[in-house]
C-alpha positions as a Python dict, from the first residue, in 0.01 Angstrom:
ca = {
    (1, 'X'): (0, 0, 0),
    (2, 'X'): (348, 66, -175),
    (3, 'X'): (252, 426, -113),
    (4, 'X'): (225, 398, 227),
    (5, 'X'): (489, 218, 295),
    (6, 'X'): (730, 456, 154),
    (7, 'X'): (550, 749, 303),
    (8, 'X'): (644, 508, 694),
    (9, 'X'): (1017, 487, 497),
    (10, 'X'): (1007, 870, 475),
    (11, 'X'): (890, 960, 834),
    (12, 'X'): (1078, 718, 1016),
    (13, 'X'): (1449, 863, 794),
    (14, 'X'): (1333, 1183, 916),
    (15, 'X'): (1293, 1138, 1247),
    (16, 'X'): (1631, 931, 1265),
    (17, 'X'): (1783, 1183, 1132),
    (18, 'X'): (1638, 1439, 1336),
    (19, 'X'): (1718, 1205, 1674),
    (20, 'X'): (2080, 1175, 1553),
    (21, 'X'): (2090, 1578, 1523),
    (22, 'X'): (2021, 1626, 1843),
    (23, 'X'): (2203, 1387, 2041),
    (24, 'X'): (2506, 1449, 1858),
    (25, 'X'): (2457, 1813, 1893),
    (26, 'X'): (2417, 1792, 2289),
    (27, 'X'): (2643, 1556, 2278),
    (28, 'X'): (2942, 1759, 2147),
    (29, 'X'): (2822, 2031, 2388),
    (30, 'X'): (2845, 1833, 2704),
    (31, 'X'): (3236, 1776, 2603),
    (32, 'X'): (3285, 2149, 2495),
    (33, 'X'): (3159, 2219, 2866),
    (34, 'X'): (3372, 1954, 3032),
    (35, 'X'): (3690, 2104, 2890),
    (36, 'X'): (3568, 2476, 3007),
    (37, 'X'): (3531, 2289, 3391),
    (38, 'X'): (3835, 2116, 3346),
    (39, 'X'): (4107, 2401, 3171),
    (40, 'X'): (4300, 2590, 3363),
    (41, 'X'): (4325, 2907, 3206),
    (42, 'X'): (4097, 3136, 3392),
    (43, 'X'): (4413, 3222, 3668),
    (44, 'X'): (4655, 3242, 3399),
    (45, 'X'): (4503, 3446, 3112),
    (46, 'X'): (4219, 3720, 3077),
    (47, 'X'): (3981, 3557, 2884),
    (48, 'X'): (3774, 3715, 2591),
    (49, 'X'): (3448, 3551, 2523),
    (50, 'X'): (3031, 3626, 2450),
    (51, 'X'): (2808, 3684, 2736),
    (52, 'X'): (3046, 3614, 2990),
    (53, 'X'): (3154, 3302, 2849),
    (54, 'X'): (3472, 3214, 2769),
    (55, 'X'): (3425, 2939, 2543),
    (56, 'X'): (3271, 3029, 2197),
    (57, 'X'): (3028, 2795, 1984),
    (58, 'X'): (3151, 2833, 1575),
    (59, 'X'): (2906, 2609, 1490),
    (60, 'X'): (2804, 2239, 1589),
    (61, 'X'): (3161, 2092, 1599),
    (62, 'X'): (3366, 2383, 1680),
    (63, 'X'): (3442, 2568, 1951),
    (64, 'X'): (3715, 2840, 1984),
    (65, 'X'): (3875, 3039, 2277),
    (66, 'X'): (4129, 3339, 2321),
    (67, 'X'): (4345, 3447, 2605),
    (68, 'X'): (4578, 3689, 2637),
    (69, 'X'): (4750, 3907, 2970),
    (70, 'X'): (5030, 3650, 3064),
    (71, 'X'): (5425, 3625, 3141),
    (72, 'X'): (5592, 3509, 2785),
    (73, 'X'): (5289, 3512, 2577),
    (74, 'X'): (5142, 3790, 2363),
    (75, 'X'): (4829, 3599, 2284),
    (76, 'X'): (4646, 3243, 2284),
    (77, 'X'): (4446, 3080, 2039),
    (78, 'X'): (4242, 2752, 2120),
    (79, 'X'): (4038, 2559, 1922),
    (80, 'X'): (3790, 2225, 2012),
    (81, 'X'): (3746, 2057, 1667),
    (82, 'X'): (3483, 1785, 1776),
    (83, 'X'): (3328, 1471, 1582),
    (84, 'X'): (3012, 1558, 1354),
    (85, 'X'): (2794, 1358, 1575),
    (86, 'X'): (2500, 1534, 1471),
    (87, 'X'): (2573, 1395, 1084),
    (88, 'X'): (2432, 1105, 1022),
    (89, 'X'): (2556, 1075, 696),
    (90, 'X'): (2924, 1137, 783),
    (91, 'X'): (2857, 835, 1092),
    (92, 'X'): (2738, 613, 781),
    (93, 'X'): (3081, 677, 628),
    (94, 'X'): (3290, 606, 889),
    (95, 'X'): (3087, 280, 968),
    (96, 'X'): (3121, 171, 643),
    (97, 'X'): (3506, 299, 615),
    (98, 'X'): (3574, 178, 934),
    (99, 'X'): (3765, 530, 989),
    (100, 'X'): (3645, 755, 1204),
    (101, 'X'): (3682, 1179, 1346),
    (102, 'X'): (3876, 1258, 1622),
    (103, 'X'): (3797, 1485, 1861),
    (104, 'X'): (4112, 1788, 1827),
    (105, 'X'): (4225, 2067, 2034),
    (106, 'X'): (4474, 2292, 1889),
    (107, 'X'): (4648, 2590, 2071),
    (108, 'X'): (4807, 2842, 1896),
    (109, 'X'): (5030, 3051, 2133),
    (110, 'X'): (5201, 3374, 1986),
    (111, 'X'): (5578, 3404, 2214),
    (112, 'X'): (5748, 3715, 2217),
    (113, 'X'): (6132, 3774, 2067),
    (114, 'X'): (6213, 3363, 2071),
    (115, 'X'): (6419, 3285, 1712),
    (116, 'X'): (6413, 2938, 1679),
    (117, 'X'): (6237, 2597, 1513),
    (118, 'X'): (6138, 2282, 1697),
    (119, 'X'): (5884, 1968, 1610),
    (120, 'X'): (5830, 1755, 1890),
    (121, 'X'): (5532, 1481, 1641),
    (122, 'X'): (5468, 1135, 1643),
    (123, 'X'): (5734, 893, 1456),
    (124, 'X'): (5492, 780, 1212),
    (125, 'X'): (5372, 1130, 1131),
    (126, 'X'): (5727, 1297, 1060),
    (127, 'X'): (5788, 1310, 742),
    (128, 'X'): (5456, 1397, 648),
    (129, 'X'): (5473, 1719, 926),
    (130, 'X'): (5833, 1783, 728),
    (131, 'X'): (5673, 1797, 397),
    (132, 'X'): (5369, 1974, 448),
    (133, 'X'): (5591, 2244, 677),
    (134, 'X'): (5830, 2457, 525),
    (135, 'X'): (5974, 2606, 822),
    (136, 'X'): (6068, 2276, 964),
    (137, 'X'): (6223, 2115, 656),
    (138, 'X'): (6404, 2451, 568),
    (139, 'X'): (6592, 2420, 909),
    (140, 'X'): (6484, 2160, 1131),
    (141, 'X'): (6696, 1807, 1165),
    (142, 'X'): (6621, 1533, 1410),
    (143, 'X'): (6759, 1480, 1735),
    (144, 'X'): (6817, 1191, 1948),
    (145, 'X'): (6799, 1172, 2314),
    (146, 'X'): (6808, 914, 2516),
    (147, 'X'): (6575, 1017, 2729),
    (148, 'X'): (6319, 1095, 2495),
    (149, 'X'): (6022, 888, 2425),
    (150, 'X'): (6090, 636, 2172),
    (151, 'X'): (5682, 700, 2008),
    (152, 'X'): (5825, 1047, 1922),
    (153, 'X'): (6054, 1242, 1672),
    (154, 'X'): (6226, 1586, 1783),
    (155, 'X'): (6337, 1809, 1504),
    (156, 'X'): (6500, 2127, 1579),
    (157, 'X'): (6774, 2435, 1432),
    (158, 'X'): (6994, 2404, 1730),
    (159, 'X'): (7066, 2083, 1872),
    (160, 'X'): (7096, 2327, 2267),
    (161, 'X'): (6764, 2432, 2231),
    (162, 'X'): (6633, 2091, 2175),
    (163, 'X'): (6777, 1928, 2489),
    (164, 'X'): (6590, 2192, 2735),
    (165, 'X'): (6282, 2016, 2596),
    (166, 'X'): (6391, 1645, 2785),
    (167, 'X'): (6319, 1766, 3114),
    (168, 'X'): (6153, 1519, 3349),
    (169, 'X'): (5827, 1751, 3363),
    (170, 'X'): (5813, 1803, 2993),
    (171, 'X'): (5896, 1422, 2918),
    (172, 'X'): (5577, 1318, 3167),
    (173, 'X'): (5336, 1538, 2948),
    (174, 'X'): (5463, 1474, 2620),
    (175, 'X'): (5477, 1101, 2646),
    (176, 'X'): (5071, 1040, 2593),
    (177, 'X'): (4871, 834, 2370),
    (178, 'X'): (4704, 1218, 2285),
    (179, 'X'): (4984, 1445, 2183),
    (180, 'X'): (4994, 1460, 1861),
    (181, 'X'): (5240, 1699, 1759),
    (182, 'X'): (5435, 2066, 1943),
    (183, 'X'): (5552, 2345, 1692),
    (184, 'X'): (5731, 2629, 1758),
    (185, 'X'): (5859, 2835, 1533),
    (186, 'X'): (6014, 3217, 1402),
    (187, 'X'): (5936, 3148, 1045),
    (188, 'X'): (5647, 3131, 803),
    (189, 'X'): (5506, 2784, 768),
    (190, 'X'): (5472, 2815, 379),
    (191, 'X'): (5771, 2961, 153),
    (192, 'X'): (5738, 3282, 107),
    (193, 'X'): (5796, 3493, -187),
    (194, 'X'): (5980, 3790, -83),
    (195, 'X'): (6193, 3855, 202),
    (196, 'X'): (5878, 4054, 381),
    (197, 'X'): (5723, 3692, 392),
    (198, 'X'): (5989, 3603, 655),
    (199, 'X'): (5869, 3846, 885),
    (200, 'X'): (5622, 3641, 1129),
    (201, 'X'): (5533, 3634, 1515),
    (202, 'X'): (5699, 3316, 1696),
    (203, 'X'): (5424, 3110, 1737),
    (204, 'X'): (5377, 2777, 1974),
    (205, 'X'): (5084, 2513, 1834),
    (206, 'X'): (5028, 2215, 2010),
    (207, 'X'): (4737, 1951, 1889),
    (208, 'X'): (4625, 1663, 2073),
    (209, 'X'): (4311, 1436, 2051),
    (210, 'X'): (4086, 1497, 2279),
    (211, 'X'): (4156, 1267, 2580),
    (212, 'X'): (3861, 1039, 2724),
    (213, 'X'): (3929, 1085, 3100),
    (214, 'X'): (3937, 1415, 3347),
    (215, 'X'): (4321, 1357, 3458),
    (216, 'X'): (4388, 1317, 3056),
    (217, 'X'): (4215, 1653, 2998),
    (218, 'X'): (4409, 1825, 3302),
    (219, 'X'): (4752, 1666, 3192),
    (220, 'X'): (4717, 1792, 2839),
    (221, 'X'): (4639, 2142, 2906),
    (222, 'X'): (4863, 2191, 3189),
    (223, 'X'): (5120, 2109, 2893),
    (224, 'X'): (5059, 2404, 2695),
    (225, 'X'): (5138, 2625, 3039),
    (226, 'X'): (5449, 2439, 3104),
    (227, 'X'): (5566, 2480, 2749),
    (228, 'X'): (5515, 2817, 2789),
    (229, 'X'): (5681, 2890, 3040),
    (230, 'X'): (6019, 2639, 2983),
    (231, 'X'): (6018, 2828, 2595),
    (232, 'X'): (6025, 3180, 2770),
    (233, 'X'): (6279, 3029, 3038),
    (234, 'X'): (6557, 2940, 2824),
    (235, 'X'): (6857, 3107, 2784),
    (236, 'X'): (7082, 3034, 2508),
    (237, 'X'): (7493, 2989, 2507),
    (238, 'X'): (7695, 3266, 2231),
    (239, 'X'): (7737, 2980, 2011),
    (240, 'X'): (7412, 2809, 2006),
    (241, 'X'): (7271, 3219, 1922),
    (242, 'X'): (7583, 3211, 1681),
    (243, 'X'): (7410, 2898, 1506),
    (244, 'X'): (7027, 3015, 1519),
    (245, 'X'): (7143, 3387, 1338),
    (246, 'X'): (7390, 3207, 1066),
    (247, 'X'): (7062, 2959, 982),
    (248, 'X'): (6817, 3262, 961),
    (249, 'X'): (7107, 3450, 754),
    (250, 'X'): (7090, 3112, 486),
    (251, 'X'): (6727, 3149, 477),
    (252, 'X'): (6717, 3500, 383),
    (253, 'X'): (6988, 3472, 89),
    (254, 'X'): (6743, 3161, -3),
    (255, 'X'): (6488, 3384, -41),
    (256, 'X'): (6667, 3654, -175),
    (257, 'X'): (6760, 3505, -462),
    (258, 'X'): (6420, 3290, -525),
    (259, 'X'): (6336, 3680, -547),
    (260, 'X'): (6616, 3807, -784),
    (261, 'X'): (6528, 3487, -1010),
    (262, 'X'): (6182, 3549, -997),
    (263, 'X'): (6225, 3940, -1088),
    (264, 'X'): (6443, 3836, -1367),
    (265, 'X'): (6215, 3554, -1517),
    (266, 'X'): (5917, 3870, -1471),
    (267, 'X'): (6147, 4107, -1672),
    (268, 'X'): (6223, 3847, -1964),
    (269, 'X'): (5864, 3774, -1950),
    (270, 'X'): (5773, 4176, -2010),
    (271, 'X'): (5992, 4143, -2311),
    (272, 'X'): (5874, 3884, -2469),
    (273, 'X'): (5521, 4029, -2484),
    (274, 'X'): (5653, 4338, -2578),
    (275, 'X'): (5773, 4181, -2848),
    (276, 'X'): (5479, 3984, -2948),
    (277, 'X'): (5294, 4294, -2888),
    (278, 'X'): (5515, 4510, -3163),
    (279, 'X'): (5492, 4180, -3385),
    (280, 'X'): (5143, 4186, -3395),
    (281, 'X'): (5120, 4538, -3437),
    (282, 'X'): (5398, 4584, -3754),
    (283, 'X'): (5184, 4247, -3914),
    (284, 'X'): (4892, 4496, -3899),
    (285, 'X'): (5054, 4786, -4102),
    (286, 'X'): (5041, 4801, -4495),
    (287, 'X'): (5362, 4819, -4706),
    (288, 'X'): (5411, 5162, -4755),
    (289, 'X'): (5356, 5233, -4366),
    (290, 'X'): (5597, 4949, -4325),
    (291, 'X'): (5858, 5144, -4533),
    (292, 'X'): (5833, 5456, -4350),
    (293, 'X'): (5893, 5289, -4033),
    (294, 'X'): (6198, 5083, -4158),
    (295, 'X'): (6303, 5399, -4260),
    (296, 'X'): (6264, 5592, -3904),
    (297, 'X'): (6446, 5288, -3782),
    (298, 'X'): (6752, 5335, -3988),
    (299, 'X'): (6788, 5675, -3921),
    (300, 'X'): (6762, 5622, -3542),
    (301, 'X'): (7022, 5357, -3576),
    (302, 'X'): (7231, 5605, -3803),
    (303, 'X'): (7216, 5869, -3519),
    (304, 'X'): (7308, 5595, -3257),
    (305, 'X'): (7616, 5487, -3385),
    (306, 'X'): (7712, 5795, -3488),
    (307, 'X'): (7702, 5932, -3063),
    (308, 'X'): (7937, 5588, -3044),
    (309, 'X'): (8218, 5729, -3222),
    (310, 'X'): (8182, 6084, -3081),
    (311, 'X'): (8234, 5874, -2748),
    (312, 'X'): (8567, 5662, -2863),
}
């Protein structure tokens, strides 16, 4: 009886399982093919995708998409990182947790010849943005606007460049419950080692949860083509130019010398082990071997000073 009972246990896990596989898997393909009938991207970019279609599946909770072919943007990068609905185990988790996934898009947009940092993120997610960005602490320092809204923290290298982002238009779009944070910058997002490290493309990201309703959807990605298009709009004064090149100049030195100390600590390094190496090696020799070499040595030292005084 015990025997059966666990054998019922068995079948019914596996068919739970099994039901929870595929709802969540058709599940996170019904959204994937909202967005595709909701984005509005196919006028704007020419779209690369599989068998003439332009979203592409990366497995059961990820779905990517490229673009290229438009004004102020070499390429775009989009990617739908949905909830594991599929995984039971993970839903256990978060029931238990009481946490839960969020549903993500990300667009990475590559802009052309722009030289500048900006962080438009939520308040409470700042300094963590800050520390986990090197670009953006390097350079970036908040801003304050009046204008702006108040759920949101603007961080930028040149306080000019940051006020063409409080725009009525732009200020509509940013201020939802979904944006979670805009990026855009000229610099590598980790420190780099070398001064080669600093060369990078200028690259927009925007990431926002995935929004529950169709206007939501519409608003969100209609953001990333207005932010394109105000970013390849704006037009600098001398000075704020003046500003962006002395920053980038800072950075460089930075670098140059984290470079110059490295090489240095590298050298001393080399000549240490040398050492150790030659150490190792005269421990090794006998007595008489040792003699002879002393020997060499003094000689060599003999002839040394000896091209000194020709020289004074």
């Amino acid at each position: 009886m015990e025997r059966f009972v666990l054998e019922i246990v068995a079948v019914l896990t596996i068919a739970v399982v099994l039901i929870v596989y595929h709802i969540g898997k058709t599940k996170n393909l019904q959204i994937a093919e909202k967005w595709v009938e909701l984005q509005q991207f196919g006028d704007e970019f020419t779209l690369v995708g599989e068998n003439g279609k332009t979203l592409i599946q990366d497995g059961l909770d990820r779905f990517v998409y490229f673009g290229a072919g438009r004004k102020n943007v070499i390429d775009l990068y989009g990617v739908l990182e949905l909830k594991p609905r599929f995984d039971i185990s993970r839903f256990l988790i978060n029931w238990a947790t009481g946490s839960s996934d969020k549903d993500t898009m990300v667009f990475s947009v590559r802009i052309p010849e722009k030289k500048n940092v900006l962080a438009i993120v939520r308040r409470e997610k700042a300094n963590q943005l800050t520390q986990n960005r090197w670009d953006i602490d390097q350079v970036a320092k908040p801003r304050e606007f009046a204008s702006f809204p108040k759920d949101f923290v603007i961080l930028t290298d040149v306080h000019e460049f940051a006020q063409h982002f409080t725009q009525t238009q732009v200020l509509e779009l940013i201020d939802s419950p979904y944006l979670e944070r805009i990026t855009l910058s000229d610099l590598p997002a980790e420190k780099p080692d070398t001064l080669d490290g600093l060369k990078t493309d200028t690259r927009l990201e925007i990431v926002f949860q995935y929004p529950q309703s169709d206007e939501d959807i519409v608003k969100m990605n209609k953001l990333v083509l207005v932010l394109v298009d105000l970013i390849g709009s704006i037009q600098l004064s001398a000075d704020a130019k003046s500003k962006s090149a002395k920053i980038r100049q800072t950075v460089e030195q930075y670098i140059l010398k984290l470079q110059e100390t490295a090489n240095r600590e590298r050298l001393r390094n080399e000549k240490i082990s040398q050492k150790k190496q030659e150490a190792e090696r005269l421990a090794k020799q006998s007595p008489q071997q040792l003699r002879k070499l002393e020997e060499k040595e003094r000689v060599r030292q003999m002839k040394k000073n000896a091209k000194k005084g020709k020289i004074q």
